[in-house]
Amino acid sequence: MTTVRREAFGRMPPEEGGGEVEKFVLQSDSVRVEILSFGCIITTLETKDRDGQFSDVVLGFDTLEGYTRKHPFFGAVVGRVANRIANGRFSLDGKEYQLFLNNGPNSLHGGAKGFDKVLWSPQVLPNGVRFSRLSPDGEEGYPGDLKVWVTYTLSGRELAINYQAQTSKTTPISLTNHAYFNLAGQGSRDVYDHEISIEADSYLPVDDTKIPTGEVAAVQGTGFDLRQPVELGKHLQKFHLDGFDHNFCLRQGHDRRLVARVFHPPTGRTMEVHTTQPGIQFYTGNNLDGSLKGKGAATYPKHSAFCLETQNWPDAVNKPHFPNVLLHPGEEYNHTTWLVFNTA
């Protein structure tokens, strides 16, 4: 049985057009999640440890101001295109499009004002909430009027996130949620004691601006082989890795499949990621530096959280041999990711 509650969370600043931001609280007997109508942001996700104690396992802020200021996409839905597009440029039907460059020479997570920085229209469902908006033709440089729906539903231990979209012109689209997790509880020092596995035989090597080189490389015999669980801290040391910020290539298909699992031995918390998407970006919070004041005055140092962002492959719009990232008029973009929380 899931209960859904809505309450006021704050008002947008006048220069952002004002507007009421609401918070939606979804609660089952084992998971409690809070989501904003601003950026479809997951602000809180509480789940039980093996002793039945609830802890909040996502990074974020106590107030709306934290989310309206610059931050690393904590908990937000990012788009139109998650991840990086090289030089912020792509061509479609002979026309070149230039996007805003907000990540060195590249465009990241939708540009200057992506889906994470706008108000969405909410609709309460029996076991969740559906957010919708129209991204107008030309928004952030992207073509076509894009209608988007993001639906969060909670049943028992499982949080489902469904993304749907329709467009008036051919456009690239790749949506994901950018929650930062620490299964020890947000504000914990690092995620080195977490055990992670990712069901991927290959990954995408990147250049020094984090753009895929185009090679699809086998994980076999490398530090990217996470097919069997590894303890994160020891694994990073063993392979002299500064952290992960890479796309892992998933088995292709539109069916639901288990793609990643994280286990935190001290608390017994586990998180499984199931998805219909072709890729998952594994990011270990390498750019966190302790400068942001988070919930309960916690600071978030480097490697104090991980992200498992289910999405299309980065820069797919410029790499024809990557999975198709284009949505055409008359088609529907429809992907779902499921997060399943348990204890072991």
Short mmCIF file of N, CA, C and O in Angstrom, two decimals, residues 190-304:
data_model
loop_
_atom_site.label_atom_id
_atom_site.label_comp_id
_atom_site.label_asym_id
_atom_site.label_seq_id
_atom_site.Cartn_x
_atom_site.Cartn_y
_atom_site.Cartn_z
N ASP A 190 32.29 8.30 2.58
CA ASP A 190 32.64 7.82 1.24
C ASP A 190 31.82 6.58 0.92
O ASP A 190 31.03 6.12 1.75
N VAL A 191 32.02 6.04 -0.28
CA VAL A 191 31.30 4.82 -0.68
C VAL A 191 32.28 3.66 -0.92
O VAL A 191 31.96 2.70 -1.61
N TYR A 192 33.45 3.75 -0.31
CA TYR A 192 34.49 2.75 -0.55
C TYR A 192 34.10 1.35 -0.07
O TYR A 192 34.56 0.34 -0.60
N ASP A 193 33.23 1.28 0.95
CA ASP A 193 32.85 -0.03 1.48
C ASP A 193 31.63 -0.63 0.77
O ASP A 193 31.10 -1.66 1.19
N HIS A 194 31.17 0.03 -0.30
CA HIS A 194 30.06 -0.51 -1.08
C HIS A 194 30.57 -1.55 -2.07
O HIS A 194 31.64 -1.38 -2.66
N GLU A 195 29.79 -2.60 -2.26
CA GLU A 195 30.12 -3.61 -3.28
C GLU A 195 29.20 -3.40 -4.47
O GLU A 195 27.98 -3.32 -4.32
N ILE A 196 29.80 -3.32 -5.66
CA ILE A 196 29.01 -3.01 -6.86
C ILE A 196 29.25 -4.02 -7.96
O ILE A 196 30.37 -4.53 -8.12
N SER A 197 28.20 -4.32 -8.69
CA SER A 197 28.37 -5.11 -9.93
C SER A 197 27.51 -4.47 -11.02
O SER A 197 26.44 -3.92 -10.74
N ILE A 198 28.03 -4.51 -12.25
CA ILE A 198 27.30 -3.98 -13.42
C ILE A 198 27.35 -5.04 -14.51
O ILE A 198 28.42 -5.53 -14.88
N GLU A 199 26.16 -5.38 -15.03
CA GLU A 199 26.03 -6.44 -16.03
C GLU A 199 26.37 -5.90 -17.42
O GLU A 199 25.48 -5.67 -18.25
N ALA A 200 27.66 -5.67 -17.66
CA ALA A 200 28.07 -5.12 -18.96
C ALA A 200 29.37 -5.76 -19.41
O ALA A 200 30.34 -5.81 -18.65
N ASP A 201 29.38 -6.24 -20.65
CA ASP A 201 30.59 -6.85 -21.23
C ASP A 201 31.50 -5.80 -21.87
O ASP A 201 32.64 -6.09 -22.21
N SER A 202 30.98 -4.58 -22.08
CA SER A 202 31.79 -3.54 -22.72
C SER A 202 31.47 -2.18 -22.12
O SER A 202 30.44 -1.99 -21.45
N TYR A 203 32.38 -1.25 -22.35
CA TYR A 203 32.21 0.12 -21.86
C TYR A 203 32.77 1.07 -22.91
O TYR A 203 33.37 0.63 -23.90
N LEU A 204 32.57 2.37 -22.70
CA LEU A 204 33.05 3.37 -23.66
C LEU A 204 34.25 4.13 -23.10
O LEU A 204 34.10 4.92 -22.16
N PRO A 205 35.46 3.90 -23.64
CA PRO A 205 36.61 4.74 -23.27
C PRO A 205 36.33 6.20 -23.68
O PRO A 205 35.62 6.44 -24.66
N VAL A 206 36.89 7.14 -22.92
CA VAL A 206 36.63 8.56 -23.19
C VAL A 206 37.93 9.34 -23.36
O VAL A 206 38.99 8.90 -22.91
N ASP A 207 37.82 10.50 -24.00
CA ASP A 207 38.97 11.40 -24.13
C ASP A 207 39.08 12.25 -22.86
O ASP A 207 38.34 12.04 -21.90
N ASP A 208 40.00 13.22 -22.86
CA ASP A 208 40.21 13.96 -21.61
C ASP A 208 39.11 14.97 -21.31
O ASP A 208 39.12 15.60 -20.24
N THR A 209 38.12 15.11 -22.21
CA THR A 209 36.94 15.93 -21.88
C THR A 209 35.73 15.05 -21.60
O THR A 209 34.60 15.52 -21.58
N LYS A 210 35.95 13.75 -21.42
CA LYS A 210 34.92 12.77 -21.08
C LYS A 210 33.97 12.43 -22.24
O LYS A 210 32.89 11.90 -22.02
N ILE A 211 34.39 12.73 -23.47
CA ILE A 211 33.61 12.34 -24.64
C ILE A 211 34.08 10.96 -25.10
O ILE A 211 35.29 10.73 -25.21
N PRO A 212 33.14 10.02 -25.37
CA PRO A 212 33.56 8.71 -25.87
C PRO A 212 34.40 8.84 -27.14
O PRO A 212 34.09 9.65 -28.02
N THR A 213 35.46 8.03 -27.22
CA THR A 213 36.34 8.06 -28.39
C THR A 213 35.66 7.43 -29.61
O THR A 213 36.08 7.63 -30.74
N GLY A 214 34.61 6.64 -29.36
CA GLY A 214 33.95 5.90 -30.44
C GLY A 214 34.20 4.41 -30.34
O GLY A 214 33.46 3.59 -30.89
N GLU A 215 35.28 4.05 -29.60
CA GLU A 215 35.56 2.63 -29.40
C GLU A 215 34.58 2.04 -28.39
O GLU A 215 34.20 2.68 -27.41
N VAL A 216 34.13 0.81 -28.67
CA VAL A 216 33.35 0.04 -27.69
C VAL A 216 34.29 -1.05 -27.19
O VAL A 216 34.60 -1.99 -27.91
N ALA A 217 34.80 -0.89 -25.96
CA ALA A 217 35.90 -1.73 -25.48
C ALA A 217 35.38 -2.82 -24.54
O ALA A 217 34.48 -2.58 -23.72
N ALA A 218 35.97 -4.00 -24.65
CA ALA A 218 35.62 -5.10 -23.76
C ALA A 218 36.11 -4.79 -22.35
O ALA A 218 37.21 -4.24 -22.16
N VAL A 219 35.30 -5.15 -21.34
CA VAL A 219 35.70 -4.93 -19.95
C VAL A 219 36.68 -6.00 -19.47
O VAL A 219 37.44 -5.77 -18.53
N GLN A 220 36.66 -7.14 -20.14
CA GLN A 220 37.50 -8.29 -19.75
C GLN A 220 38.94 -7.88 -19.48
O GLN A 220 39.58 -7.24 -20.31
N GLY A 221 39.43 -8.23 -18.30
CA GLY A 221 40.84 -7.98 -17.98
C GLY A 221 41.16 -6.53 -17.64
O GLY A 221 42.33 -6.16 -17.58
N THR A 222 40.13 -5.70 -17.45
CA THR A 222 40.38 -4.29 -17.12
C THR A 222 39.71 -3.94 -15.79
O THR A 222 38.93 -4.72 -15.25
N GLY A 223 39.96 -2.73 -15.32
CA GLY A 223 39.31 -2.23 -14.10
C GLY A 223 37.83 -1.96 -14.31
O GLY A 223 37.11 -1.66 -13.35
N PHE A 224 37.38 -2.07 -15.56
CA PHE A 224 35.96 -1.83 -15.87
C PHE A 224 35.14 -3.12 -15.86
O PHE A 224 33.95 -3.10 -16.14
N ASP A 225 35.79 -4.22 -15.52
CA ASP A 225 35.06 -5.49 -15.42
C ASP A 225 34.40 -5.56 -14.05
O ASP A 225 35.03 -5.90 -13.05
N LEU A 226 33.13 -5.21 -14.03
CA LEU A 226 32.37 -5.20 -12.78
C LEU A 226 31.28 -6.26 -12.81
O LEU A 226 30.28 -6.17 -12.10
N ARG A 227 31.48 -7.28 -13.65
CA ARG A 227 30.44 -8.31 -13.79
C ARG A 227 30.31 -9.14 -12.53
O ARG A 227 29.23 -9.67 -12.25
N GLN A 228 31.38 -9.25 -11.76
CA GLN A 228 31.31 -9.84 -10.42
C GLN A 228 31.47 -8.69 -9.42
O GLN A 228 32.20 -7.74 -9.69
N PRO A 229 30.80 -8.78 -8.27
CA PRO A 229 30.85 -7.66 -7.31
C PRO A 229 32.29 -7.33 -6.88
O PRO A 229 33.09 -8.23 -6.67
N VAL A 230 32.59 -6.03 -6.80
CA VAL A 230 33.88 -5.58 -6.29
C VAL A 230 33.64 -4.59 -5.16
O VAL A 230 32.63 -3.87 -5.15
N GLU A 231 34.54 -4.58 -4.19
CA GLU A 231 34.49 -3.56 -3.14
C GLU A 231 35.13 -2.30 -3.71
O GLU A 231 36.30 -2.31 -4.10
N LEU A 232 34.37 -1.23 -3.75
CA LEU A 232 34.74 -0.06 -4.55
C LEU A 232 36.11 0.52 -4.20
O LEU A 232 36.95 0.74 -5.08
N GLY A 233 36.35 0.79 -2.92
CA GLY A 233 37.62 1.42 -2.53
C GLY A 233 38.83 0.59 -2.93
O GLY A 233 39.78 1.10 -3.53
N LYS A 234 38.78 -0.70 -2.61
CA LYS A 234 39.90 -1.58 -2.95
C LYS A 234 40.08 -1.69 -4.46
O LYS A 234 41.21 -1.76 -4.96
N HIS A 235 38.96 -1.71 -5.17
CA HIS A 235 39.02 -1.84 -6.63
C HIS A 235 39.68 -0.61 -7.26
O HIS A 235 40.51 -0.73 -8.17
N LEU A 236 39.31 0.59 -6.79
CA LEU A 236 39.91 1.82 -7.32
C LEU A 236 41.42 1.82 -7.06
O LEU A 236 42.21 2.19 -7.94
N GLN A 237 41.82 1.37 -5.87
CA GLN A 237 43.25 1.30 -5.53
C GLN A 237 43.98 0.30 -6.43
O GLN A 237 45.02 0.60 -7.01
N LYS A 238 43.39 -0.87 -6.56
CA LYS A 238 44.04 -1.95 -7.32
C LYS A 238 44.33 -1.53 -8.75
O LYS A 238 45.37 -1.83 -9.32
N PHE A 239 43.37 -0.80 -9.36
CA PHE A 239 43.52 -0.42 -10.77
C PHE A 239 43.98 1.03 -10.94
O PHE A 239 43.97 1.56 -12.05
N HIS A 240 44.39 1.66 -9.82
CA HIS A 240 44.88 3.06 -9.86
C HIS A 240 43.89 3.96 -10.58
O HIS A 240 44.27 4.76 -11.45
N LEU A 241 42.61 3.83 -10.22
CA LEU A 241 41.56 4.66 -10.84
C LEU A 241 41.21 5.80 -9.91
O LEU A 241 41.12 5.62 -8.69
N ASP A 242 40.99 6.98 -10.49
CA ASP A 242 40.58 8.14 -9.70
C ASP A 242 39.08 8.08 -9.39
O ASP A 242 38.55 8.85 -8.60
N GLY A 243 38.40 7.14 -10.03
CA GLY A 243 36.95 7.03 -9.91
C GLY A 243 36.37 6.68 -11.27
O GLY A 243 37.11 6.59 -12.26
N PHE A 244 35.08 6.45 -11.30
CA PHE A 244 34.40 6.13 -12.56
C PHE A 244 33.55 7.31 -13.01
O PHE A 244 32.92 7.99 -12.18
N ASP A 245 33.53 7.56 -14.31
CA ASP A 245 32.54 8.45 -14.93
C ASP A 245 32.40 7.96 -16.36
O ASP A 245 32.81 8.63 -17.32
N HIS A 246 31.86 6.75 -16.49
CA HIS A 246 31.88 6.04 -17.78
C HIS A 246 30.53 5.38 -18.08
O HIS A 246 29.83 4.95 -17.17
N ASN A 247 30.27 5.27 -19.36
CA ASN A 247 29.08 4.54 -19.80
C ASN A 247 29.40 3.06 -19.96
O ASN A 247 30.37 2.68 -20.63
N PHE A 248 28.58 2.24 -19.33
CA PHE A 248 28.65 0.79 -19.51
C PHE A 248 27.56 0.37 -20.49
O PHE A 248 26.42 0.82 -20.38
N CYS A 249 27.95 -0.46 -21.46
CA CYS A 249 27.06 -0.82 -22.57
C CYS A 249 26.24 -2.04 -22.17
O CYS A 249 26.80 -3.11 -21.91
N LEU A 250 24.94 -1.87 -22.13
CA LEU A 250 24.05 -2.93 -21.67
C LEU A 250 23.56 -3.78 -22.84
O LEU A 250 23.58 -3.34 -23.99
N ARG A 251 23.11 -4.97 -22.49
CA ARG A 251 22.53 -5.85 -23.51
C ARG A 251 21.35 -5.12 -24.15
O ARG A 251 20.49 -4.57 -23.46
N GLN A 252 21.31 -5.09 -25.48
CA GLN A 252 20.28 -4.33 -26.18
C GLN A 252 18.94 -5.07 -26.14
O GLN A 252 18.88 -6.29 -26.14
N GLY A 253 17.88 -4.29 -26.10
CA GLY A 253 16.54 -4.85 -26.06
C GLY A 253 15.63 -3.92 -25.29
O GLY A 253 16.09 -3.07 -24.54
N HIS A 254 14.34 -4.05 -25.50
CA HIS A 254 13.40 -3.11 -24.86
C HIS A 254 12.75 -3.70 -23.62
O HIS A 254 11.87 -3.09 -23.03
N ASP A 255 13.18 -4.90 -23.23
CA ASP A 255 12.59 -5.54 -22.06
C ASP A 255 13.29 -5.05 -20.80
O ASP A 255 14.41 -4.54 -20.83
N ARG A 256 12.62 -5.23 -19.66
CA ARG A 256 13.22 -4.92 -18.37
C ARG A 256 14.33 -5.93 -18.08
O ARG A 256 14.15 -7.13 -18.25
N ARG A 257 15.49 -5.44 -17.63
CA ARG A 257 16.54 -6.36 -17.22
C ARG A 257 17.35 -5.76 -16.06
O ARG A 257 17.47 -4.54 -15.96
N LEU A 258 17.86 -6.67 -15.23
CA LEU A 258 18.70 -6.25 -14.12
C LEU A 258 20.05 -5.84 -14.67
O LEU A 258 20.70 -6.61 -15.37
N VAL A 259 20.50 -4.61 -14.37
CA VAL A 259 21.76 -4.13 -14.95
C VAL A 259 22.82 -3.78 -13.91
O VAL A 259 24.00 -3.74 -14.23
N ALA A 260 22.42 -3.55 -12.68
CA ALA A 260 23.42 -3.20 -11.66
C ALA A 260 22.88 -3.55 -10.28
O ALA A 260 21.67 -3.54 -10.04
N ARG A 261 23.84 -3.83 -9.38
CA ARG A 261 23.45 -4.13 -7.99
C ARG A 261 24.51 -3.55 -7.07
O ARG A 261 25.71 -3.66 -7.33
N VAL A 262 24.06 -2.92 -6.00
CA VAL A 262 24.98 -2.36 -5.01
C VAL A 262 24.59 -2.93 -3.64
O VAL A 262 23.41 -3.01 -3.30
N PHE A 263 25.60 -3.33 -2.88
CA PHE A 263 25.38 -3.90 -1.55
C PHE A 263 26.28 -3.16 -0.57
O PHE A 263 27.46 -2.93 -0.84
N HIS A 264 25.70 -2.78 0.58
CA HIS A 264 26.48 -2.12 1.62
C HIS A 264 26.53 -3.05 2.84
O HIS A 264 25.59 -3.10 3.64
N PRO A 265 27.61 -3.83 2.98
CA PRO A 265 27.66 -4.86 4.03
C PRO A 265 27.38 -4.36 5.45
O PRO A 265 26.64 -5.02 6.19
N PRO A 266 27.91 -3.20 5.88
CA PRO A 266 27.66 -2.79 7.28
C PRO A 266 26.18 -2.61 7.62
O PRO A 266 25.77 -2.91 8.73
N THR A 267 25.37 -2.12 6.69
CA THR A 267 23.94 -1.89 6.99
C THR A 267 23.05 -2.98 6.40
O THR A 267 21.88 -3.09 6.77
N GLY A 268 23.59 -3.75 5.45
CA GLY A 268 22.79 -4.77 4.77
C GLY A 268 21.94 -4.22 3.64
O GLY A 268 21.23 -4.98 2.97
N ARG A 269 22.00 -2.90 3.41
CA ARG A 269 21.16 -2.34 2.33
C ARG A 269 21.64 -2.79 0.96
O ARG A 269 22.84 -2.80 0.69
N THR A 270 20.69 -3.12 0.10
CA THR A 270 21.01 -3.41 -1.30
C THR A 270 20.12 -2.55 -2.19
O THR A 270 19.01 -2.18 -1.82
N MET A 271 20.66 -2.23 -3.37
CA MET A 271 19.89 -1.52 -4.38
C MET A 271 20.14 -2.20 -5.71
O MET A 271 21.29 -2.40 -6.10
N GLU A 272 19.07 -2.58 -6.37
CA GLU A 272 19.16 -3.12 -7.72
C GLU A 272 18.63 -2.10 -8.71
O GLU A 272 17.66 -1.39 -8.42
N VAL A 273 19.28 -2.02 -9.87
CA VAL A 273 18.81 -1.16 -10.95
C VAL A 273 18.37 -2.06 -12.11
O VAL A 273 19.16 -2.87 -12.60
N HIS A 274 17.12 -1.90 -12.50
CA HIS A 274 16.57 -2.60 -13.68
C HIS A 274 16.20 -1.51 -14.68
O HIS A 274 15.74 -0.44 -14.28
N THR A 275 16.34 -1.77 -15.97
CA THR A 275 16.01 -0.73 -16.94
C THR A 275 15.70 -1.30 -18.32
O THR A 275 15.99 -2.47 -18.59
N THR A 276 15.14 -0.45 -19.18
CA THR A 276 14.95 -0.74 -20.60
C THR A 276 15.97 0.02 -21.45
O THR A 276 15.97 -0.09 -22.67
N GLN A 277 16.83 0.81 -20.79
CA GLN A 277 17.76 1.68 -21.52
C GLN A 277 18.99 0.91 -22.03
O GLN A 277 19.34 -0.14 -21.49
N PRO A 278 19.68 1.46 -23.05
CA PRO A 278 20.85 0.77 -23.62
C PRO A 278 22.16 1.01 -22.87
O PRO A 278 23.16 0.35 -23.15
N GLY A 279 22.19 1.98 -21.94
CA GLY A 279 23.44 2.28 -21.26
C GLY A 279 23.22 2.68 -19.81
O GLY A 279 22.10 3.02 -19.41
N ILE A 280 24.30 2.62 -19.04
CA ILE A 280 24.25 3.12 -17.66
C ILE A 280 25.56 3.83 -17.38
O ILE A 280 26.65 3.29 -17.61
N GLN A 281 25.46 5.09 -16.96
CA GLN A 281 26.65 5.86 -16.61
C GLN A 281 26.92 5.63 -15.12
O GLN A 281 26.10 5.96 -14.27
N PHE A 282 28.08 5.06 -14.83
CA PHE A 282 28.50 4.84 -13.44
C PHE A 282 29.45 5.98 -13.07
O PHE A 282 30.49 6.15 -13.69
N TYR A 283 29.03 6.77 -12.08
CA TYR A 283 29.79 7.95 -11.68
C TYR A 283 30.00 7.89 -10.17
O TYR A 283 29.05 7.62 -9.42
N THR A 284 31.22 8.12 -9.73
CA THR A 284 31.54 7.97 -8.31
C THR A 284 31.75 9.30 -7.59
O THR A 284 32.53 9.38 -6.64
N GLY A 285 31.06 10.35 -8.06
CA GLY A 285 31.13 11.63 -7.36
C GLY A 285 32.52 12.22 -7.32
O GLY A 285 32.94 12.84 -6.34
N ASN A 286 33.27 12.06 -8.42
CA ASN A 286 34.67 12.51 -8.47
C ASN A 286 34.80 14.02 -8.31
O ASN A 286 35.83 14.51 -7.87
N ASN A 287 33.76 14.77 -8.71
CA ASN A 287 33.84 16.23 -8.68
C ASN A 287 33.28 16.84 -7.39
O ASN A 287 33.32 18.05 -7.22
N LEU A 288 32.72 16.00 -6.53
CA LEU A 288 32.31 16.52 -5.23
C LEU A 288 33.57 16.93 -4.46
O LEU A 288 34.57 16.23 -4.51
N ASP A 289 33.49 18.06 -3.76
CA ASP A 289 34.73 18.54 -3.11
C ASP A 289 34.49 19.06 -1.69
O ASP A 289 35.37 19.72 -1.11
N GLY A 290 33.31 18.77 -1.14
CA GLY A 290 33.05 19.19 0.24
C GLY A 290 32.60 20.63 0.37
O GLY A 290 32.35 21.10 1.49
N SER A 291 32.47 21.34 -0.77
CA SER A 291 32.14 22.77 -0.68
C SER A 291 30.64 23.03 -0.52
O SER A 291 30.23 24.10 -0.10
N LEU A 292 29.81 22.04 -0.86
CA LEU A 292 28.36 22.24 -0.76
C LEU A 292 27.85 21.79 0.60
O LEU A 292 28.21 20.72 1.09
N LYS A 293 26.98 22.64 1.20
CA LYS A 293 26.33 22.27 2.46
C LYS A 293 25.03 21.54 2.10
O LYS A 293 24.11 22.14 1.56
N GLY A 294 24.98 20.27 2.44
CA GLY A 294 23.81 19.47 2.10
C GLY A 294 22.82 19.36 3.24
O GLY A 294 22.80 20.19 4.16
N LYS A 295 22.00 18.33 3.20
CA LYS A 295 20.95 18.12 4.20
C LYS A 295 21.55 17.94 5.59
O LYS A 295 22.59 17.28 5.75
N GLY A 296 20.93 18.59 6.57
CA GLY A 296 21.42 18.47 7.95
C GLY A 296 22.83 18.99 8.11
O GLY A 296 23.59 18.51 8.95
N ALA A 297 23.21 19.96 7.27
CA ALA A 297 24.55 20.59 7.30
C ALA A 297 25.66 19.60 6.94
O ALA A 297 26.84 19.85 7.23
N ALA A 298 25.32 18.49 6.31
CA ALA A 298 26.34 17.54 5.86
C ALA A 298 27.17 18.17 4.74
O ALA A 298 26.66 18.97 3.96
N THR A 299 28.44 17.79 4.67
CA THR A 299 29.23 18.17 3.50
C THR A 299 29.47 16.90 2.69
O THR A 299 29.46 15.79 3.22
N TYR A 300 29.68 17.10 1.40
CA TYR A 300 29.78 15.98 0.48
C TYR A 300 31.15 15.96 -0.20
O TYR A 300 31.34 16.57 -1.25
N PRO A 301 32.12 15.27 0.40
CA PRO A 301 33.45 15.21 -0.23
C PRO A 301 33.49 14.27 -1.42
O PRO A 301 32.52 13.54 -1.70
N LYS A 302 34.60 14.30 -2.12
CA LYS A 302 34.84 13.41 -3.26
C LYS A 302 34.56 11.96 -2.87
O LYS A 302 34.93 11.52 -1.77
N HIS A 303 33.89 11.24 -3.78
CA HIS A 303 33.58 9.81 -3.59
C HIS A 303 32.62 9.55 -2.43
O HIS A 303 32.59 8.45 -1.90
N SER A 304 31.82 10.57 -2.04
CA SER A 304 30.87 10.35 -0.95
C SER A 304 29.52 9.86 -1.47
O SER A 304 28.57 9.73 -0.70
#
